[in-house]
């Protein structure tokens, strides 16, 4: 027998989580000695309580994975209610709804100051701005981003269903507002292909239901149309070119239609902003979690095909009417190829030249990023400038019938109040665009924040984006979001703070005030080619499929379903289909939980699935069952089937009856089939098999995976435990969260008196709670000794 000093050293090694193997004979002697000491003096429990607390905490936190033990009872075995009594458990203080409202509504002077500082992050970071350390990077980053913004904003404005100049307005007002309110230092907010596509899709859907019947439908008066005609004439006179002023009725109708679409776009953009601000006030930043990475990847990839389809028409110079969903993309290509003979040869040549120049330089920017010192070659800007000069010199629009950008107003736009009367018809589209724009922006913000070691606030990002949308809507802009390619350029160029947005906006202001009207001869096909080339990264998301298939089949099918739904059914419907399938997959995973029988690995305190670990040792008369999901309504049937199987097995053991046609050896082999469902005579069974042992006396449920539970799950677990204990078999719940314990006490599954002792006059008194599997095994073994 070891001396007390050796015994203390052994205890110390156990507390420090070191691997300890003790001879079985010495273990038996220690066990007998501990049992004698337990009966001698109750005060010894208090004397050793500190050491026991350390041991229990270590075992509970590691779930029997990191602590090692010789399998004998070297320490006092505590139930959950005993731990609460000895170590003074303090229940969570419950707050009433009234007190929560008072806390939320009530505000002091410091609260007002904190709110203002939180509302405008610029107040926090600008006073701490280091000119020496930050200004060079912000200036270079702002200039580089502006060079990328100019051609992209023109192209994405056209993609959104409005004029290219409206894209420039968005590129100016969106980052300007976000710089005051946003929390991300590197996200480039502005025009984005997916947002423009969803916006254009929503506007065309609205037009199908509410077509413009006459030019006077644009507003309550004709000021918008007349203002556009006046500005057109002013621009034409200032440029001295031969572009015709809209004087005929057809020209007036065309301008009225442009103004009508702009009115719908700005109204929709304003509603998107309102939704985002409301979601931010309700602290709904977690909604982005419902858009998993595979779902977003599939959605953006399928959307890229829609974007490509909308721009390929401009590449061929063909006008194709919008097709109705579903299978709109298929119908569009059928219509496109039916009109292929009407393609404009000059437009095709311009497109081929543009793509031939854009794509190789794009690859150079990607592959030689470090050698270029993170400053990309502004090939898009070069293409815009050169194409504008050549088109203006040879008059591609007049001589070759090539579609051009057209008249661009010099200066900033006049404020335009959105039409609130059409919001009811745009609500569903606005909400989906609001969530997608937020998810895109926050995912980028988190990516760069993690890389540069700072924090962003998802809820505040809702507010910043919403405010940017509303400002854009009042100044003839459209919906905006963070763009990956532009944000990467901004970050790699050395940007340090949001000040780079002010630099970028200064360059855009110069373009609007001075150079804007000179972009009128720019061929639209060049903008289409810019959009198509920038879709490369979205198309490459197909490369994720082999990895998803290997790592997670559920995520693979989420990707496929979302992609096909978005591609064939439309952008909004496809997103909805993807979210529904994602949530359904979560329910399916919980609906079919893994149920396994665990055994002890050697002399350690580690318990693993006996079907996967051949050397796992099952304790005689004890079955340890792990239910891998939280009990709730979706897996109620699984719990009920587990109950039926356990009760059937218990009855067979108690009467020493074997199932027909099953001998003892076959039954021993079936012990390894402990997971999944078995089917016999058309009836599904959980498939948990127990030892053929007439001394079967205890069932231990490992509840480590139980994190949530509803009333259906509680009643199912109660019924399961009651049916088992009613047949003289003890039930032990281990690794159970404190909240779960409290719920089971409330439904009287666990009955505790006020002094902490369990009742003895009810069948549920046999349901006991222990903090670890090993403690429950020791308790179950000692109860039959």
XYZ file of C-alpha atoms in Angstrom:
785
model
C 0.000 0.000 0.000
C 1.301 3.462 -0.907
C 2.177 5.940 1.805
C -0.014 9.071 2.275
C 2.730 11.110 0.665
C 2.682 8.902 -2.444
C -1.094 9.113 -2.462
C -0.941 12.918 -2.447
C 1.544 12.893 -5.296
C -0.760 10.639 -7.311
C -3.661 13.009 -6.697
C -1.502 15.929 -7.825
C -0.669 14.188 -11.091
C -4.377 13.604 -11.735
C -5.144 17.291 -11.086
C -2.461 18.343 -13.584
C -4.062 16.181 -16.342
C -0.984 13.966 -16.731
C -1.367 10.373 -17.899
C -1.297 8.032 -14.918
C -1.532 4.281 -15.048
C -1.730 2.417 -11.742
C -1.592 -1.286 -11.140
C -5.001 -2.904 -10.645
C -4.074 -4.453 -7.284
C -2.857 -1.106 -5.942
C -6.038 0.477 -7.286
C -8.209 -1.974 -5.390
C -6.316 -1.230 -2.182
C -6.739 2.504 -2.693
C -10.435 1.996 -3.341
C -10.914 0.060 -0.078
C -8.951 2.668 1.843
C -11.062 5.479 0.408
C -14.297 3.662 1.281
C -13.166 3.294 4.905
C -12.219 6.966 5.080
C -15.616 8.003 3.693
C -17.375 6.304 6.622
C -15.054 7.642 9.319
C -15.630 11.362 9.230
C -17.874 13.591 7.095
C -15.589 16.510 7.795
C -12.983 14.996 5.513
C -15.162 15.885 2.547
C -14.889 19.557 3.434
C -11.125 19.243 3.991
C -10.534 17.795 0.532
C -13.249 19.741 -1.290
C -10.782 22.079 -2.979
C -8.846 19.237 -4.573
C -12.064 17.505 -5.562
C -13.359 20.689 -7.167
C -10.236 20.910 -9.332
C -10.647 17.288 -10.371
C -14.357 17.675 -11.190
C -13.805 20.910 -13.138
C -11.051 19.339 -15.222
C -13.169 16.292 -16.035
C -16.269 18.291 -16.888
C -14.464 20.776 -19.148
C -12.617 18.116 -21.092
C -15.604 15.719 -21.359
C -13.377 12.816 -20.286
C -11.044 13.427 -23.228
C -7.953 14.862 -21.574
C -8.039 13.427 -18.027
C -6.613 10.006 -17.381
C -7.498 7.695 -14.532
C -6.935 4.157 -13.420
C -10.628 3.281 -13.479
C -10.934 2.970 -9.672
C -12.807 5.174 -7.255
C -10.032 7.376 -5.815
C -12.318 10.269 -5.004
C -15.739 11.175 -3.681
C -18.543 10.765 -6.239
C -20.797 13.806 -6.374
C -24.148 14.210 -8.003
C -25.107 17.492 -9.617
C -27.347 18.591 -6.727
C -24.537 17.860 -4.235
C -22.130 20.031 -6.237
C -24.671 22.852 -6.196
C -25.112 22.569 -2.447
C -21.426 22.305 -1.538
C -20.087 24.901 -3.946
C -22.928 27.427 -3.556
C -24.516 27.414 -7.010
C -26.100 30.789 -7.823
C -28.957 30.604 -10.371
C -29.152 33.163 -13.144
C -31.062 36.268 -12.165
C -34.236 36.578 -14.219
C -35.103 40.037 -15.504
C -38.651 41.006 -16.348
C -39.715 42.458 -19.670
C -40.515 45.759 -17.955
C -37.023 46.086 -16.522
C -35.509 45.274 -19.905
C -37.601 47.974 -21.560
C -36.607 50.500 -18.894
C -32.955 49.615 -19.373
C -33.256 49.974 -23.155
C -35.303 53.181 -23.147
C -33.677 54.887 -20.195
C -30.653 56.993 -21.061
C -28.244 59.263 -19.239
C -25.877 61.959 -20.462
C -23.037 59.477 -20.895
C -25.412 57.228 -22.809
C -26.152 60.031 -25.283
C -22.432 60.674 -25.785
C -21.762 56.964 -26.321
C -24.613 56.798 -28.819
C -23.264 59.721 -30.845
C -19.731 58.319 -30.845
C -21.082 54.918 -31.863
C -23.257 56.433 -34.570
C -20.358 58.312 -36.152
C -17.167 56.224 -35.850
C -15.266 59.006 -37.603
C -15.411 60.966 -34.331
C -13.375 58.187 -32.743
C -10.702 57.460 -35.345
C -10.147 60.919 -36.901
C -8.705 62.622 -33.741
C -6.251 59.715 -33.461
C -5.242 59.924 -37.112
C -1.503 59.805 -37.713
C -0.638 61.902 -40.762
C 2.852 60.504 -40.980
C 1.869 56.833 -40.735
C -1.521 56.802 -42.427
C -1.789 59.613 -44.978
C 0.542 58.245 -47.707
C -1.242 54.886 -47.774
C -4.681 56.500 -47.725
C -3.835 58.857 -50.597
C -2.402 56.083 -52.783
C -5.279 53.748 -51.903
C -7.864 56.438 -52.615
C -6.384 57.361 -55.992
C -6.026 53.711 -57.039
C -9.575 52.889 -56.018
C -10.925 55.946 -57.847
C -9.259 54.819 -61.062
C -11.083 51.482 -60.740
C -14.352 53.089 -59.641
C -14.828 55.322 -62.662
C -15.201 52.697 -65.418
C -16.899 50.174 -63.126
C -19.503 52.662 -61.942
C -20.356 53.588 -65.527
C -20.733 49.912 -66.434
C -22.726 48.890 -63.358
C -25.021 51.876 -63.696
C -25.954 50.563 -67.110
C -26.362 47.064 -65.639
C -28.758 48.426 -62.986
C -31.145 49.567 -65.721
C -30.380 53.286 -65.481
C -27.906 55.573 -67.215
C -24.122 55.256 -66.704
C -24.035 58.686 -65.034
C -26.250 57.319 -62.247
C -23.537 54.777 -61.529
C -21.082 57.656 -61.120
C -23.458 59.340 -58.675
C -23.573 56.118 -56.663
C -19.788 55.821 -56.732
C -19.539 59.338 -55.295
C -22.261 59.506 -52.644
C -22.090 55.926 -51.320
C -18.445 55.914 -50.113
C -18.755 59.522 -48.976
C -21.586 58.570 -46.600
C -20.002 55.296 -45.551
C -16.746 57.039 -44.603
C -18.636 58.894 -41.836
C -20.685 55.931 -40.595
C -18.911 52.689 -41.534
C -16.723 50.628 -39.232
C -14.623 48.871 -41.878
C -11.426 50.563 -43.007
C -10.950 48.586 -46.197
C -14.367 47.749 -47.687
C -15.027 49.728 -50.857
C -18.745 50.532 -50.857
C -20.280 51.503 -54.176
C -21.549 49.846 -57.331
C -21.519 46.046 -57.372
C -22.481 43.647 -60.162
C -24.794 41.404 -58.113
C -26.601 44.357 -56.550
C -27.037 46.003 -59.953
C -28.378 42.765 -61.406
C -30.905 42.288 -58.583
C -31.916 45.925 -58.890
C -32.444 45.667 -62.632
C -34.389 42.430 -62.203
C -36.691 44.020 -59.611
C -37.275 47.112 -61.754
C -38.123 45.104 -64.867
C -40.457 42.893 -62.859
C -42.184 46.031 -61.582
C -42.445 47.410 -65.118
C -44.127 44.232 -66.318
C -46.844 44.714 -63.708
C -46.984 48.520 -63.869
C -45.936 49.648 -67.367
C -45.607 53.318 -68.172
C -48.681 54.254 -70.202
C -47.547 57.742 -71.194
C -44.706 60.167 -70.616
C -46.816 61.929 -68.006
C -46.693 58.847 -65.722
C -43.168 59.652 -64.662
C -44.143 62.049 -61.920
C -47.096 64.147 -60.972
C -45.867 66.726 -63.454
C -43.557 66.841 -66.441
C -40.624 68.549 -64.723
C -38.358 65.512 -64.770
C -38.668 64.915 -68.498
C -38.313 68.597 -69.339
C -35.293 68.895 -67.067
C -33.609 65.994 -68.832
C -34.364 67.495 -72.241
C -33.001 70.878 -71.142
C -29.825 69.370 -69.731
C -29.361 67.377 -72.911
C -29.480 70.482 -75.029
C -27.036 72.263 -72.710
C -24.573 69.407 -72.858
C -24.814 69.203 -76.626
C -24.118 72.896 -77.042
C -21.182 72.752 -74.642
C -19.616 69.832 -76.489
C -20.327 71.207 -79.922
C -21.110 67.734 -81.282
C -23.844 66.614 -83.576
C -25.815 64.506 -81.103
C -29.460 65.257 -81.611
C -31.581 66.887 -78.945
C -34.813 64.995 -78.120
C -37.390 66.980 -80.003
C -39.588 64.310 -81.573
C -42.288 62.454 -79.681
C -40.258 59.254 -79.823
C -37.310 61.013 -78.206
C -39.567 62.490 -75.543
C -41.057 59.073 -74.836
C -37.604 57.532 -74.561
C -36.448 60.210 -72.138
C -39.666 59.812 -70.161
C -39.068 56.074 -69.908
C -35.528 56.697 -68.657
C -36.884 59.060 -66.018
C -39.610 56.555 -65.102
C -37.061 53.805 -64.513
C -34.887 56.184 -62.520
C -37.842 57.004 -60.313
C -38.479 53.306 -59.635
C -34.790 52.640 -58.998
C -34.393 55.502 -56.553
C -37.595 54.554 -54.718
C -36.423 50.957 -54.453
C -32.978 52.057 -53.264
C -34.522 54.232 -50.565
C -36.686 51.332 -49.367
C -33.609 49.087 -49.258
C -31.907 51.632 -47.029
C -34.907 51.839 -44.710
C -34.977 48.047 -44.358
C -31.280 47.973 -43.536
C -31.588 50.694 -40.907
C -34.577 48.938 -39.303
C -32.689 45.646 -39.221
C -29.724 47.425 -37.649
C -31.898 49.032 -34.958
C -33.373 45.604 -34.179
C -29.813 44.211 -33.932
C -30.475 41.697 -36.659
C -26.872 41.481 -37.809
C -27.004 37.734 -37.290
C -29.242 37.335 -40.374
C -26.073 37.100 -42.430
C -25.471 33.742 -40.721
C -28.384 32.309 -42.713
C -26.375 32.991 -45.849
C -23.663 30.368 -45.514
C -20.491 30.536 -47.593
C -21.563 27.747 -50.009
C -24.940 29.420 -50.489
C -23.402 32.845 -51.184
C -20.831 31.275 -53.494
C -23.480 29.451 -55.533
C -25.766 32.487 -55.613
C -23.045 34.836 -56.858
C -21.809 32.288 -59.400
C -25.296 31.806 -60.859
C -25.872 35.556 -60.760
C -22.682 35.965 -62.789
C -24.305 33.962 -65.577
C -27.302 36.296 -65.470
C -24.989 39.311 -65.594
C -23.128 37.784 -68.520
C -26.416 37.175 -70.324
C -27.550 40.774 -69.892
C -24.248 42.081 -71.274
C -23.755 39.647 -74.136
C -26.619 41.395 -75.916
C -24.638 44.649 -75.879
C -21.550 42.803 -77.139
C -23.461 41.762 -80.276
C -25.411 45.003 -80.516
C -28.736 43.175 -80.361
C -31.821 44.292 -78.501
C -33.536 41.311 -76.844
C -36.747 41.826 -74.872
C -36.762 40.660 -71.290
C -38.010 37.109 -70.835
C -40.252 36.008 -68.004
C -39.184 33.493 -65.351
C -38.777 30.597 -64.942
C -36.033 29.608 -67.396
C -35.671 33.230 -68.446
C -31.973 32.761 -69.165
C -32.724 29.878 -71.552
C -35.427 31.863 -73.324
C -33.065 34.833 -73.635
C -30.402 32.800 -75.443
C -33.008 31.266 -77.745
C -34.187 34.769 -78.667
C -30.605 36.004 -78.964
C -29.563 33.323 -81.432
C -32.738 33.817 -83.413
C -31.651 37.435 -84.020
C -27.933 36.750 -84.452
C -28.047 37.835 -88.105
C -29.008 41.322 -86.944
C -25.775 41.702 -84.959
C -23.773 44.881 -85.510
C -20.411 43.936 -86.999
C -18.698 47.108 -85.784
C -19.945 46.524 -82.253
C -18.618 42.948 -82.311
C -15.200 44.173 -83.499
C -15.057 46.776 -80.712
C -16.026 44.094 -78.209
C -13.354 41.656 -79.386
C -10.673 44.336 -79.211
C -11.808 45.425 -75.738
C -11.804 41.890 -74.293
C -8.453 41.150 -75.975
C -6.928 44.104 -74.153
C -8.755 43.811 -70.820
C -8.391 40.097 -70.047
C -4.587 39.651 -70.431
C -3.863 42.768 -68.389
C -6.307 41.539 -65.717
C -4.327 38.308 -65.497
C -1.090 40.268 -65.257
C -2.530 42.308 -62.378
C -3.466 39.083 -60.582
C -0.356 37.007 -61.253
C 2.225 39.789 -60.816
C 0.572 41.601 -57.954
C 3.723 41.804 -55.818
C 5.952 42.945 -58.664
C 3.449 45.713 -59.407
C 3.702 46.719 -55.724
C -0.021 46.059 -55.243
C -0.949 48.884 -57.643
C -2.819 47.353 -60.615
C -2.503 48.605 -64.149
C -5.630 50.775 -64.715
C -6.468 49.031 -67.956
C -10.211 49.654 -67.584
C -9.657 53.407 -67.430
C -7.335 53.233 -70.445
C -9.971 51.330 -72.435
C -12.640 53.893 -71.531
C -10.457 56.866 -72.492
C -9.137 55.378 -75.737
C -12.539 54.056 -76.841
C -14.146 57.429 -76.111
C -11.536 59.311 -78.146
C -11.720 56.929 -81.110
C -15.513 56.778 -81.076
C -15.800 60.550 -80.948
C -13.249 61.002 -83.727
C -14.859 58.648 -86.235
C -18.441 59.003 -84.951
C -19.190 55.332 -84.391
C -22.693 56.187 -83.280
C -23.626 58.091 -86.430
C -21.678 56.167 -89.044
C -21.857 52.595 -87.728
C -24.911 52.664 -85.489
C -22.912 51.684 -82.392
C -24.768 52.327 -79.119
C -22.970 54.919 -76.994
C -23.371 56.286 -73.473
C -24.930 59.501 -74.725
C -25.477 62.815 -73.046
C -23.989 63.196 -69.560
C -24.915 66.140 -67.391
C -22.068 68.189 -65.941
C -22.057 68.744 -62.164
C -23.827 67.142 -59.235
C -27.444 66.007 -59.562
C -30.391 67.879 -58.132
C -32.100 66.165 -55.157
C -34.943 63.860 -56.149
C -37.551 62.688 -53.644
C -38.383 58.955 -54.001
C -41.953 57.927 -54.718
C -43.218 56.261 -51.528
C -46.510 55.230 -53.148
C -44.851 52.323 -54.988
C -43.047 50.879 -51.956
C -45.730 48.272 -51.321
C -45.012 46.746 -54.742
C -41.248 46.705 -54.145
C -41.076 45.469 -50.533
C -40.136 41.834 -51.183
C -37.396 42.715 -53.665
C -36.092 45.466 -51.395
C -35.779 43.125 -48.424
C -33.869 40.441 -50.334
C -31.510 43.024 -51.868
C -30.992 44.594 -48.414
C -29.974 41.260 -46.873
C -27.731 40.240 -49.773
C -25.975 43.622 -49.854
C -25.423 43.487 -46.103
C -24.115 39.908 -46.200
C -21.648 40.732 -48.977
C -20.366 43.832 -47.212
C -20.056 42.314 -43.738
C -18.302 39.177 -45.017
C -15.694 41.393 -46.692
C -15.465 43.595 -43.597
C -14.830 40.603 -41.329
C -12.207 39.266 -43.727
C -10.166 42.465 -43.752
C -10.765 43.169 -40.046
C -9.326 39.778 -39.141
C -6.346 40.337 -41.409
C -5.544 43.771 -39.956
C -6.565 43.055 -36.344
C -9.519 45.349 -35.741
C -13.232 44.881 -35.120
C -16.334 45.795 -37.094
C -19.910 45.977 -35.847
C -22.356 44.008 -38.052
C -25.353 45.821 -36.575
C -23.757 49.200 -37.218
C -22.872 48.116 -40.750
C -26.608 47.749 -41.330
C -27.054 51.374 -40.328
C -24.083 52.631 -42.382
C -25.217 50.807 -45.511
C -28.825 51.920 -45.036
C -27.809 55.555 -44.703
C -25.656 55.248 -47.837
C -28.604 53.812 -49.775
C -30.926 56.615 -48.682
C -28.424 59.344 -49.598
C -27.890 57.743 -53.015
C -31.648 57.530 -53.589
C -32.065 61.272 -53.029
C -29.254 62.095 -55.474
C -30.233 59.835 -58.393
C -27.991 56.941 -57.387
C -28.856 53.273 -56.983
C -28.284 50.464 -54.481
C -24.719 49.913 -53.305
C -22.657 47.328 -51.420
C -19.073 46.304 -50.789
C -17.318 44.870 -53.866
C -14.633 42.208 -53.447
C -12.376 43.166 -56.376
C -12.415 46.876 -55.606
C -11.964 46.270 -51.865
C -8.957 44.048 -52.581
C -7.422 46.815 -54.688
C -8.101 49.313 -51.928
C -6.540 47.134 -49.246
C -3.516 46.037 -51.266
C -2.731 49.624 -52.281
C -1.903 50.416 -48.638
C -5.129 51.932 -47.324
C -5.065 52.496 -43.549
C -8.358 54.249 -42.714
C -11.650 55.449 -44.177
C -9.909 58.685 -45.203
C -9.042 56.991 -48.490
C -12.744 57.185 -49.396
C -12.589 60.966 -49.202
C -9.610 60.957 -51.583
C -11.487 58.675 -53.971
C -14.585 60.888 -53.818
C -12.489 63.965 -54.587
C -11.316 62.358 -57.830
C -14.879 61.359 -58.738
C -16.087 64.887 -58.010
C -13.513 66.206 -60.458
C -14.841 63.788 -63.088
C -18.453 64.846 -62.461
C -17.666 68.566 -62.583
C -15.233 68.584 -65.497
C -14.812 65.372 -67.487
C -18.271 63.778 -67.326
C -19.761 65.293 -70.515
C -16.756 64.182 -72.559
C -17.709 60.507 -71.978
C -20.783 60.809 -74.214
C -19.206 59.012 -77.276
C -18.097 56.021 -75.171
C -19.477 52.794 -76.744
C -21.696 50.833 -74.361
C -20.121 47.600 -75.524
C -16.837 48.664 -73.872
C -18.665 48.931 -70.540
C -20.237 45.522 -71.185
C -16.798 44.035 -71.815
C -15.501 45.551 -68.560
C -18.347 43.854 -66.686
C -17.803 40.501 -68.414
C -14.076 40.431 -67.725
C -14.682 41.271 -64.061
C -16.948 38.223 -63.755
C -13.949 35.909 -63.987
C -13.564 35.490 -60.218
C -17.268 34.676 -59.836
C -17.155 31.996 -62.539
C -14.126 30.406 -60.872
C -16.190 29.567 -57.798
C -16.961 26.260 -59.530
C -13.579 25.167 -58.223
C -15.092 24.859 -54.737
C -17.236 21.872 -55.721
C -14.599 19.090 -55.421
C -13.586 20.378 -51.981
C -17.208 20.628 -50.821
C -17.914 17.088 -52.043
C -14.948 15.819 -50.077
C -15.608 17.713 -46.844
C -19.390 18.093 -46.627
C -21.988 16.524 -48.890
C -24.697 18.723 -47.387
C -22.799 21.897 -48.364
C -22.174 20.435 -51.811
C -25.892 19.950 -52.439
C -26.671 23.380 -50.952
C -24.313 24.824 -53.580
C -25.900 22.829 -56.418
C -29.515 23.571 -55.437
C -28.852 27.289 -54.918
C -26.954 27.557 -58.202
C -29.611 25.790 -60.263
C -32.447 27.643 -58.521
C -30.840 31.030 -59.144
C -29.847 30.180 -62.713
C -33.179 28.756 -63.851
C -35.799 30.364 -61.596
C -34.361 33.858 -61.260
C -32.251 35.779 -58.789
C -34.805 36.438 -56.033
C -36.525 33.051 -56.298
C -33.202 31.223 -56.430
C -31.982 32.945 -53.280
C -35.194 31.972 -51.495
C -34.865 28.371 -52.683
C -31.270 28.253 -51.457
C -32.152 29.579 -47.990
C -35.067 27.148 -47.631
C -32.868 24.213 -48.665
C -30.125 25.365 -46.280
C -32.522 25.482 -43.318
C -34.070 22.188 -44.370
C -30.643 20.562 -44.431
C -30.067 21.706 -40.851
C -33.363 20.122 -39.785
C -32.500 16.924 -41.673
C -29.181 16.647 -39.865
C -30.952 16.946 -36.530
C -33.837 14.725 -37.615
C -31.439 11.808 -38.122
C -29.012 12.085 -35.197
C -26.266 9.554 -34.598
C -26.943 7.255 -31.646
C -23.932 5.305 -30.407
C -22.930 3.073 -27.503
C -19.693 4.143 -25.815
C -17.103 2.183 -23.901
C -14.012 2.962 -21.841
C -10.627 3.120 -23.551
C -8.309 1.027 -21.413
C -7.806 2.401 -17.922
C -8.393 6.026 -18.949
C -11.415 8.190 -18.337
C -12.011 8.490 -22.083
C -15.148 6.902 -23.576
C -15.610 6.360 -27.292
C -17.942 4.624 -29.767
C -17.528 0.860 -29.419
C -18.312 0.353 -33.114
C -15.263 2.408 -34.068
C -12.854 1.488 -31.257
C -12.498 -2.282 -31.043
C -10.646 -2.113 -27.731
C -13.317 0.035 -26.058
C -14.498 -1.782 -22.917
C -18.199 -1.956 -22.036
C -18.945 -2.112 -18.321
C -20.985 -5.116 -17.215
C -24.614 -4.197 -16.663
C -24.109 -0.563 -17.781
C -24.885 0.920 -21.157
C -23.501 4.358 -22.128
C -25.514 5.913 -24.964
C -24.677 9.130 -26.781
C -27.443 11.064 -28.554
C -25.591 13.404 -30.915
C -28.227 16.138 -31.288
C -30.326 18.297 -29.027
C -33.768 16.781 -28.350
C -36.547 18.796 -29.952
C -39.637 18.319 -32.070
C -37.779 17.288 -35.244
C -36.168 14.195 -33.688
C -38.988 13.243 -31.329
C -39.665 10.055 -33.290
C -36.036 8.991 -32.957
C -36.209 9.387 -29.174
C -39.460 7.408 -29.059
C -37.954 4.637 -31.178
C -34.901 4.565 -28.906
C -37.273 4.225 -25.953
C -39.078 1.287 -27.555
C -35.824 -0.488 -28.362
C -34.418 -0.001 -24.867
C -37.607 -1.149 -23.160
C -37.759 -4.227 -25.409
C -34.165 -5.111 -24.605
C -34.685 -4.572 -20.872
C -37.712 -6.868 -20.892
C -35.741 -9.521 -22.764
C -32.896 -9.350 -20.244
C -35.162 -9.440 -17.236
C -36.958 -12.537 -18.567
C -33.790 -14.009 -20.115
C -35.571 -14.354 -23.466
C -33.746 -14.123 -26.776
C -35.389 -12.780 -29.967
C -36.550 -15.571 -32.318
C -33.984 -16.761 -34.823
C -31.130 -14.981 -33.049
C -28.530 -16.930 -31.160
C -26.116 -15.589 -28.578
C -23.199 -15.269 -30.993
C -25.211 -13.368 -33.596
C -26.457 -11.108 -30.854
C -22.922 -10.395 -29.728
C -22.020 -9.467 -33.305
C -24.970 -7.083 -33.485
C -23.557 -5.135 -30.547
C -21.235 -3.362 -32.926
C -24.158 -1.999 -34.994
C -24.906 0.845 -32.653
C -25.561 3.749 -34.986
C -28.107 4.573 -37.654
C -31.403 2.848 -38.342
C -32.141 -0.835 -38.881
C -35.158 -2.074 -40.748
C -36.943 -5.269 -39.792
C -40.241 -6.346 -41.351
C -40.708 -2.856 -42.762
C -40.261 -1.163 -39.353
C -37.319 1.142 -38.664
C -35.419 0.760 -35.391
C -32.717 2.943 -33.898
C -30.424 -0.067 -33.650
C -28.928 0.281 -30.158
C -28.186 -3.281 -28.982
C -27.485 -4.207 -25.362
C -25.509 -7.036 -23.792
C -27.280 -10.287 -22.977
C -26.871 -9.879 -19.231
C -29.530 -10.535 -16.599
C -27.758 -8.051 -14.322
C -28.376 -5.116 -16.666
C -29.090 -2.270 -14.263
C -28.043 1.190 -15.563
C -28.296 3.394 -18.650
C -26.053 6.457 -18.925
C -26.984 9.132 -21.453
C -24.141 11.380 -22.596
C -25.829 14.777 -23.020
C -22.752 16.788 -24.026
C -24.275 17.581 -27.438
C -27.523 18.933 -25.983
C -27.501 22.710 -26.329
C -31.177 23.546 -26.968
C -34.433 21.829 -26.093
C -38.113 22.584 -26.596
C -41.185 21.345 -24.759
C -41.595 18.411 -27.163
C -38.003 17.333 -26.567
C -38.392 17.687 -22.801
C -41.497 15.501 -22.736
C -39.845 12.914 -25.007
C -36.787 12.685 -22.737
C -39.007 12.508 -19.641
C -41.044 9.683 -21.161
C -37.841 7.857 -22.149
C -36.394 8.064 -18.640
C -39.689 7.215 -16.939
C -40.185 4.070 -19.021
C -36.680 2.863 -18.206
C -36.746 3.639 -14.465
C -40.192 2.053 -14.121
C -38.516 -1.289 -14.933
C -35.921 -0.993 -12.195
C -33.111 0.326 -14.369
C -31.297 3.435 -13.230
C -30.896 6.422 -15.563
C -27.916 8.759 -15.409
C -27.707 12.038 -17.344
C -24.114 13.267 -17.714
C -22.406 16.316 -19.184
C -25.741 18.100 -18.979
C -25.737 21.877 -19.326
C -26.919 23.831 -16.296
C -29.865 25.300 -18.216
C -30.933 21.796 -19.223
C -30.770 20.636 -15.611
C -33.023 23.502 -14.543
C -35.547 22.686 -17.263
C -35.674 19.018 -16.257
C -36.207 20.060 -12.646
C -39.119 22.259 -13.745
C -40.841 19.365 -15.549
C -40.113 17.123 -12.533
C -37.922 14.693 -14.414
C -35.348 15.416 -11.715
C -36.940 15.901 -8.312
C -34.894 17.821 -5.762
C -36.041 18.907 -2.344
C -35.170 22.337 -1.009
C -32.230 20.847 0.932
C -30.795 19.443 -2.323
C -31.630 15.746 -1.753
C -33.510 13.769 -4.360
C -36.895 12.279 -3.629
C -37.292 8.567 -2.978
C -40.995 8.082 -3.432
C -41.144 8.311 -7.210
C -39.785 6.356 -10.141
C -37.967 9.425 -11.419
C -35.852 9.371 -8.265
C -33.683 6.926 -10.197
C -32.808 9.687 -12.697
C -29.545 11.185 -11.489
C -27.301 13.870 -12.920
C -23.505 13.681 -12.912
C -20.948 16.088 -14.391
C -19.000 13.375 -16.255
C -19.378 9.871 -17.664
C -16.703 8.426 -15.394
C -18.401 9.666 -12.233
C -21.682 8.155 -13.406
C -19.991 4.818 -14.181
C -18.445 4.737 -10.706
C -21.792 5.608 -9.129
C -23.650 2.960 -11.158
C -21.021 0.327 -10.326
C -21.043 1.094 -6.596
C -24.868 1.067 -6.478
C -24.909 -2.660 -7.319
C -21.879 -3.681 -5.253
